[in-house]
Structures are given as structure tokens and as C-alpha cells.
């Protein structure tokens, strides 16, 4: 690995035009639904980033479907620019940075020259080129299109917005007109209170994530064993954002201020118990200093937070501002608090999915974290529809993915188990329909679902 | 065997010929009765786009209803007008003014100086008919200015007298909850909006408002019985006084043979707005309302719901209301409550050109939709690219405080903003809410480049 790093740094024998070596990764998952086995293929352009066959691909669409684990992929392959297909493996990735790393497993074929993960900077109004490859039917032929940079975002890290309808170009490699790599086109998202970061770009926005963001990950690709159990992760219970220029301007402080700005504190969380408040600046927990540069990935710091020791009292240093009204200014105060981190609660993404075959739907429990992210009472309970099978009872009744089911036949649903128990009870009572109370948007509505399927 | 059409026409029995001639004569008489009252409306209004206040020009149709020069049209034609030019039947152009409008039914009343409207003293008005008596298959004529082609007539029949269309938002306003629609195959195109739908006696049975552009000749008009009520209220009060209980109702039709099956009549409560009179009185989703103030209150089908919402809207403000309902757990229950006034669904919008920002006041209904704890603050609605606000604020934000001062409502925002602009304050500090997250931000306006919008 050290060799790879040296090569990356000296940049010898790397591709002249980053798009020349653009490959495709191809991942297949199987799922059983309604008694049928289905295969779902995920594909994305991938960039060779070292001499040992390490490939980098970007896009939420590469995330395993239905909360599955990446290890459940039944086939992983990499396709060379000339169409040759070879076996590959998934090394891992980070949802926060929206990337996945692959490794080509072997074969005789020479690898394309890797690309240095250094991003060319571009300015508003500059023309860039998007490089992708068409689907399997077209033999993954190269395709390109031009776009113009419409905005440069530096909160919390430098990203570029592009003009035009680019919905089908997610995961494309973006280069300057003369072929210098800029980054990957990615869908960004606002992360949850558990992840603790706000990206600050709209949920549907496609932006270019500069290649630098992935350099650290490419130098240290994860090694995961198939049977590895996910280690317990520490939970702070705050929303964090980088203390950026806008915050500095708000408090009238200089650029030497470092820390993570607290934009939310979950009730009953370790942070709340420690006395951390909204608008505090978190500077240190234990030995972990909250120091980062805006252009570097703030998210890595949050990953480090999750590695902090659990159930141990840790020193926590925060800065709190107080407003001096008469001077229209703020004064800062340093506080030393004690915090004991807990194990992070189950994420909605990690929550188990339950298939209700004869209604043609799958559900997950509406976890407390899921509810609080939506500003709903944490004790509301219910299940969330994650999948609907066309033509079956749930679909015919008008239920849809994302619907939040609160009750069945007027009885409260707490989780998937209670959903199934109530469905069973209704059947035993000979009812041909169950009535569920669903929440969609801000309103609720009753839906009658036939049980005769 | 095919028979040429001209032979068929020639072979029409004399009685049929006479019938066709009679129909033509009736159409002519209808045209003569209504045409002099028909107007083309050119509307100039303020719109807020990309952080700017802009002028927008559109056109529609309308008709005189009295000798005072009042004209009925659609809210979406004239409801936000800053300038109105009306082209009369004699093709002269005269100015008009907006009197009042009602977004909930998409109706508006404008006025032309009667001396200009009827310069020769000959008053030309269209008379409302009784839409409750109209039947499917009745002949109707749509009059107006489709695609600005003024003084156009199209002819058809009533396709459905009692159509329910799901409540939709027209320019952000909820519309269609309080009325059913007359569906017609008389061609209705953009520009017909606000024009009369007339029976062959020359009476206005509907106000043309919508059309489906996915199909041929599926147009919709607001029934005259609804229009008469609304116009009367607009002329009398300047608005339509409506009461509000906070109930969302569902017809019982889908729930036979289920746990919600109920003997006798009633209507199901699907949702209860938090903090509303119904919510505070203890009415719950799943309750079946049997009567309101002693009179049956029932809907088996969707078509019956608008009439129930109209009954609620017509309750006298402040007067006690008695609701009898059936509750699954507790049998028959009587609830006393007091309705409150139905407020506006959308707040007023304003622009701060110096900061490249447009914001909207927050109404109770917006607070419910946005899951806000109250109506305090203003909602960001637009940002001018390149302005001080762009890249710092976004459209999901609610501004709560500015320069340490609370933004209680839009007026407070305007007052604080005007004070800060007058003093040319260079750093404007905001405390804001974005979803469930609280944050701070600061913008740095450059007043030398200020743009007056």
C-alpha cells in the first residue's frame, strides 16, 4: 500500500486524460419478493485510482438495495473500456461521502493507468465535461456531455453545482474541457442527527464532489471480512456543522476559530445530559480535537467521533457565545464538560425489513431517530412502507413507499411484529379488509386494504 | 356500405333539419344575450422569482354581473393584479380594479367604472342560472378568450354535473375543497379562465376554470350556485368569511366489511389538525361524525364532501357547535366546540432587493405544513443569484431572529430590515430554522450595488 501512495504522490505513469481509463463497476443483488427471486443490477462509472486495481465509484445508487449488506452481492465485476469483464470485490465505502471502493480481483489484463486524486479547480461559468458509460445493452460505450458550473459551494466543503438536467448523469466523472479531472457528479443529501453533519445542499441537488475528497479513503481502502460484525459506534446525539465563514461572520470572529457548530441536540442524548446546547462550538472530546479545514472532509472527523470509547466519562471542551445587546457583539466563554458516550441507536437504514407477502409490501419500524428527524413525536411508533409490489393488495389500496402506518383497525402499531399480529387477528375474525391509518406528508388518511390476497 | 355524408345530410328528414335550425337559432340568441357582457382581461401582477420582485402579464376572461361594472373572473386570472386592462365587447380597452378574490374557490371580482363599461347607458350583464338544475347531456356554450382569441365561443354538453377533483394548489393556494365541478366537453383552453359557461337560455351556469390538457375536451367550471355565494360574500365583506374546525373528512364508502364499518350514516374523521378547535375538543382520527348541530352530517362518497366542508365553513364564528359522533372505543359521544375563522393558507410575500432575498409571512396553515411550532419568523422564498443572500440562505429556511431582534411576523421583518438597510449595516445576522435544525448565518450586503428590483 505504501508503494501505491508513493506512486500517487509522484504521479508517474498516470492517465493523461482522466476519462481515458474510465471503467464500469457492475454489482448484482438478489432478493426474494412474493415468492420470486429477483436480481437487481447496479452499475456506475469507476475510476482506477492505484496500480493495484483499486476503483472508485460515486453515487447513492451503488448502495445495496433494501438495507442489504454489500457482502450479499451475488456478482461483482469490473468492465474495462474495451468491454472486457473481470471479477471484482467491494471493499467498502462511506454513505457520508457517497463513494464505494472496489478492487479488481485478478486476471491477465493490464490495468488502465490510474488517476491522481487531485482536483482541478473550476470557476462559475466554466464549461466542464461529464464522462459516463451507457448501460450494458450498449456495451458500456462511452458517452459525454458538456455542462457549465453555476455555483461554487464552500459550506461545508468545496463543491460545484452544474447547470442543466443531469438526473441520469449521477456518478459521472467530471473533467475540465482539456481533460483534467475535477470530481464526480453526486447526489448530496442532508445527513441525519445521528451522522451529525449537515451538508447544506438540497436533497435533490447534483453537485460535483472534487476528487481530493476521496484521496484519504483511496490511500486507506477498508478491508472487511465477510463475517465481521459492525463494531459498536459511539453516539453523541447532536447535529454538527463545520464552523464556517457564515458562522464566523455571525459572531464577528476571525478565521482562527476551529470547531464543530452544534445545530441540534437530541433529547435524552449524551450531549443533552452533558449540557451541550444548540449553537455551542464543540472543540474537543477526550483526545479528539475538532480541527479540520473546510475543504477537507469534515465527515472523517465524525467517523472518528463514532470510534470514541463508550460508557466512559470524557472531557469535553465547548465554546459558548453570549450576546452583548448594547454593543451588538458577542463574547465567548470556554466550558469544560463531562460527557459519557453511548452506543449509537439503530439507524433506519440498518433496521430490519419485514416482508408482508400476501399484502405485497415490506415495512420497517419507524425508529425514534427516524421520527425525530421528521419533527414527529419520538413515541409515535408505527411502521414505514419501504416497498410495494405492483398489482397486490397494498398497491391496489393506494399505499406507497414512504407511507407511515400508525394503526390497523384502530389499534396502534408499534413495530412490524404488532403489524403482523393485528393482521393475523383481523383474518381470524374473518374480516375481508383491514383499515390502516397512514401518514403521508402532514396529513393522515384511512386506507382499506383487502386481506383476501 | 358507406354512404357519403353529404347524401345523409341531404336526406335528413325535414323535422331534423328544423331541429338543427332551432338549435342554431338558440345558440345565436344565447350569444346575443351574453356576448355584450363578455370581457377579455389583461392582468399585470407582481411575482417573486429568484429573489426578485417582477412584473408578469397574463390574460383571461370574465363577464359583467351588475350595472355597477362588477366583473366575475378567476382568482388565478386577476387575484394578484396590480394593473388590469379590460377589453369590452365593443373592443374598447378600459382600466379595471381588483375588488376581492377567493383562492379557495378560484374566483375573483374586478370592477370597471360603469360610465366606461356602459358608455351609452346600455347595461349589458350576464345572469347567473341555477346550476343545481343542470343535467348531464344539457347543451352549454363556453365563452371567452382562449389563447387570447377574444370573443370565442365553443359548444358542447355537460359531461358530469358533480365532478370531484382532488384538492390542488394553484400558485401555492389550496383550491377546490369547497366545490364540485361541472365537467364539459365544450372546448376550454388557456385564456378561457374566468369566462362564462352558459346554458341555451343564456344563463351562466358555471365559471370556466380548468381543463385537462392530457385529453380532448375535458373542461371544468365552478358551478354558478357556488359562484353566486362567493361573489355575494366578496362584494359584501371583501372576502369569504369561513369557519374552520381543523377536520379532514373521508367518506365511508370504502370501509364496509371492515373495523370501521358503521351502522347508519356519518362521515369518517381522517385527520385532525393540531391546535385546531377539533383537535382541542378531543375529536380523533377514526371517529365517525353523525350530526352537526343536530342535523345529519354524512358522506358515503367523495362527491358529498365539498358540501360538508361548506357547512363547516358556514358555521357562525364563536357560536357553540355540537357534534355527535361514534367512537369505536366509547360508543356515542357528543362534543361541544367553537369554530375559528379560516385564515389565509399562504402568507404575503415581500422582496428585499438590497439583499437579493424574498420572504413570506407564515400563516397557521403554513406552520402546520412546514411542521413549525408556531407562526413566528418568515419563510425564505427566493434568492437572487449573485446576491449577498445566495449561497448563505436557502429556500428551506425560516428566519427567526435578525440582528438579535425577534422576527415575530412579516411586518416585524420588514421593519427590522428597513432599519438595517437605512443604516447600511454591513453584516446581517440571522438565527434560522432549517427543518428540525437550528442554525445561524450572516450575509454581507453591498449597498453600492443595490438594485431596486
Coordinates of N, CA, C and O in Angstrom, one line a residue, chain A residues 370-378 380 402-404 406 437-446, chain B residues 169 174 244 246-248 270-276 285 363-374 433 435-436:
Chain A
X370 N -35.7 8.1 13.3 CA -36.4 8.4 12.0 C -37.5 9.4 12.3 O -37.8 10.4 11.5
X371 N -38.2 9.2 13.4 CA -39.3 10.2 13.8 C -38.8 11.5 14.1 O -39.3 12.6 13.7
X372 N -37.7 11.6 14.9 CA -37.2 12.9 15.4 C -36.6 13.7 14.2 O -36.7 14.9 14.1
X373 N -36.1 13.0 13.2 CA -35.6 13.7 12.0 C -36.7 14.4 11.3 O -36.5 15.3 10.5
X374 N -37.9 13.9 11.4 CA -39.0 14.5 10.8 C -39.9 15.4 11.7 O -41.0 15.8 11.3
X375 N -39.3 15.7 12.8 CA -40.0 16.5 13.8 C -41.3 15.9 14.3 O -42.2 16.6 14.8
X376 N -41.3 14.6 14.3 CA -42.5 13.9 14.9 C -42.2 13.4 16.3 O -41.1 13.2 16.7
X377 N -43.3 13.2 17.1 CA -43.0 12.8 18.5 C -42.3 11.4 18.4 O -42.6 10.5 17.7
X378 N -41.3 11.3 19.3 CA -40.4 10.1 19.3 C -41.1 8.9 19.7 O -40.7 7.8 19.5
X380 N -44.2 8.1 18.7 CA -45.3 7.9 17.8 C -45.4 6.5 17.3 O -46.5 6.0 17.1
X402 N -42.8 4.9 1.6 CA -42.6 6.1 2.5 C -43.8 6.4 3.4 O -43.8 7.2 4.3
X403 N -45.0 5.7 3.1 CA -46.1 5.9 3.9 C -45.8 5.4 5.3 O -45.2 4.4 5.5
X404 N -46.3 6.1 6.3 CA -46.0 5.8 7.7 C -47.4 5.3 8.3 O -48.3 6.0 8.4
X406 N -49.7 4.0 11.1 CA -49.8 4.2 12.5 C -50.7 3.3 13.3 O -50.5 3.0 14.4
X437 N -54.3 3.4 9.3 CA -54.2 4.8 9.3 C -52.8 5.2 8.8 O -51.8 4.8 9.5
X438 N -52.7 5.8 7.7 CA -51.4 6.1 7.2 C -51.1 7.6 7.2 O -52.0 8.4 7.1
X439 N -49.9 8.0 7.4 CA -49.5 9.4 7.4 C -48.6 9.6 6.1 O -47.7 8.9 5.9
X440 N -49.0 10.6 5.3 CA -48.2 10.9 4.1 C -48.2 12.4 4.1 O -49.2 13.1 4.2
X441 N -47.0 13.0 4.1 CA -46.9 14.4 4.3 C -47.3 14.8 5.7 O -47.0 14.1 6.7
X442 N -48.1 15.9 5.8 CA -48.5 16.3 7.1 C -49.9 15.7 7.6 O -50.3 15.8 8.7
X443 N -50.6 15.1 6.6 CA -51.9 14.6 7.0 C -52.0 13.1 7.2 O -51.0 12.4 6.9
X444 N -53.1 12.6 7.7 CA -53.3 11.2 7.8 C -54.6 10.8 7.0 O -55.4 11.7 6.8
X445 N -54.6 9.6 6.6 CA -55.8 9.1 5.9 C -56.0 7.6 6.2 O -55.0 6.9 6.4
X446 N -57.3 7.2 6.2 CA -57.5 5.8 6.4 C -57.5 5.1 5.0 O -58.0 5.6 4.0
Chain B
X169 N -53.2 22.7 -5.6 CA -52.7 24.0 -5.2 C -52.5 24.8 -6.5 O -51.8 24.4 -7.4
X174 N -54.4 26.4 -1.8 CA -55.3 25.3 -1.9 C -56.6 25.7 -2.5 O -57.1 26.7 -2.2
X244 N -63.6 27.4 10.6 CA -62.6 26.3 10.5 C -62.7 25.5 11.8 O -62.7 26.0 12.9
X246 N -60.7 22.3 11.6 CA -59.5 21.6 11.6 C -59.7 20.1 11.4 O -58.9 19.3 11.7
X247 N -60.8 19.8 10.7 CA -61.1 18.4 10.4 C -60.8 18.0 8.9 O -61.1 18.8 8.0
X248 N -60.2 16.9 8.7 CA -60.2 16.3 7.4 C -61.1 15.1 7.3 O -61.0 14.2 8.2
X270 N -60.6 11.7 9.2 CA -59.3 11.1 8.7 C -58.1 11.8 9.5 O -57.2 11.2 9.8
X271 N -58.2 13.1 9.7 CA -57.1 13.8 10.4 C -57.7 15.0 11.1 O -58.7 15.5 10.8
X272 N -57.0 15.3 12.2 CA -57.4 16.5 13.0 C -56.2 17.3 13.1 O -55.1 16.9 13.6
X273 N -56.3 18.6 12.8 CA -55.1 19.5 12.8 C -54.8 19.8 14.3 O -55.7 20.1 15.1
X274 N -53.5 19.7 14.6 CA -53.0 20.0 15.9 C -53.4 21.5 16.3 O -53.2 22.4 15.5
X275 N -53.9 21.7 17.5 CA -54.2 23.0 17.9 C -55.4 23.6 17.4 O -55.8 24.8 17.7
X276 N -56.1 22.9 16.5 CA -57.4 23.4 15.9 C -58.5 23.2 16.9 O -58.4 22.5 17.9
X285 N -58.8 11.1 14.9 CA -59.0 10.3 13.6 C -59.6 9.0 13.9 O -59.3 8.3 14.9
X363 N -48.4 31.7 7.9 CA -49.7 31.5 8.4 C -49.8 30.2 9.2 O -48.9 29.4 9.2
X364 N -51.0 30.1 9.9 CA -51.2 28.9 10.7 C -51.1 27.6 9.8 O -50.5 26.6 10.2
X365 N -51.7 27.7 8.7 CA -51.7 26.6 7.8 C -50.3 26.2 7.3 O -49.9 25.1 7.2
X366 N -49.5 27.3 7.0 CA -48.1 27.1 6.6 C -47.3 26.4 7.7 O -46.5 25.5 7.5
X367 N -47.6 26.9 9.0 CA -46.8 26.3 10.1 C -47.1 24.9 10.3 O -46.3 24.0 10.5
X368 N -48.4 24.5 10.0 CA -48.8 23.1 10.1 C -48.1 22.3 9.0 O -47.5 21.2 9.2
X369 N -48.1 22.8 7.8 CA -47.4 22.2 6.6 C -45.9 22.0 6.8 O -45.4 21.0 6.5
X370 N -45.3 23.0 7.4 CA -43.9 23.0 7.5 C -43.4 22.5 8.8 O -42.2 22.4 9.1
X371 N -44.4 22.0 9.6 CA -44.1 21.4 10.9 C -43.3 22.4 11.8 O -42.4 22.0 12.5
X372 N -43.8 23.6 11.8 CA -43.2 24.6 12.7 C -44.0 24.7 14.0 O -45.2 24.5 14.0
X373 N -43.3 25.1 15.1 CA -44.0 25.1 16.4 C -45.0 26.3 16.4 O -46.0 26.2 17.2
X374 N -44.8 27.3 15.6 CA -45.7 28.5 15.6 C -45.6 29.3 14.3 O -44.9 28.8 13.4
X433 N -34.2 28.4 11.2 CA -34.6 27.0 11.3 C -34.6 26.4 9.9 O -35.1 27.0 9.0
X435 N -35.7 22.8 8.6 CA -36.2 21.5 9.0 C -36.2 21.4 10.5 O -36.8 22.3 11.2
X436 N -35.6 20.4 11.1 CA -35.5 20.3 12.5 C -34.3 20.9 13.1 O -34.0 20.8 14.3

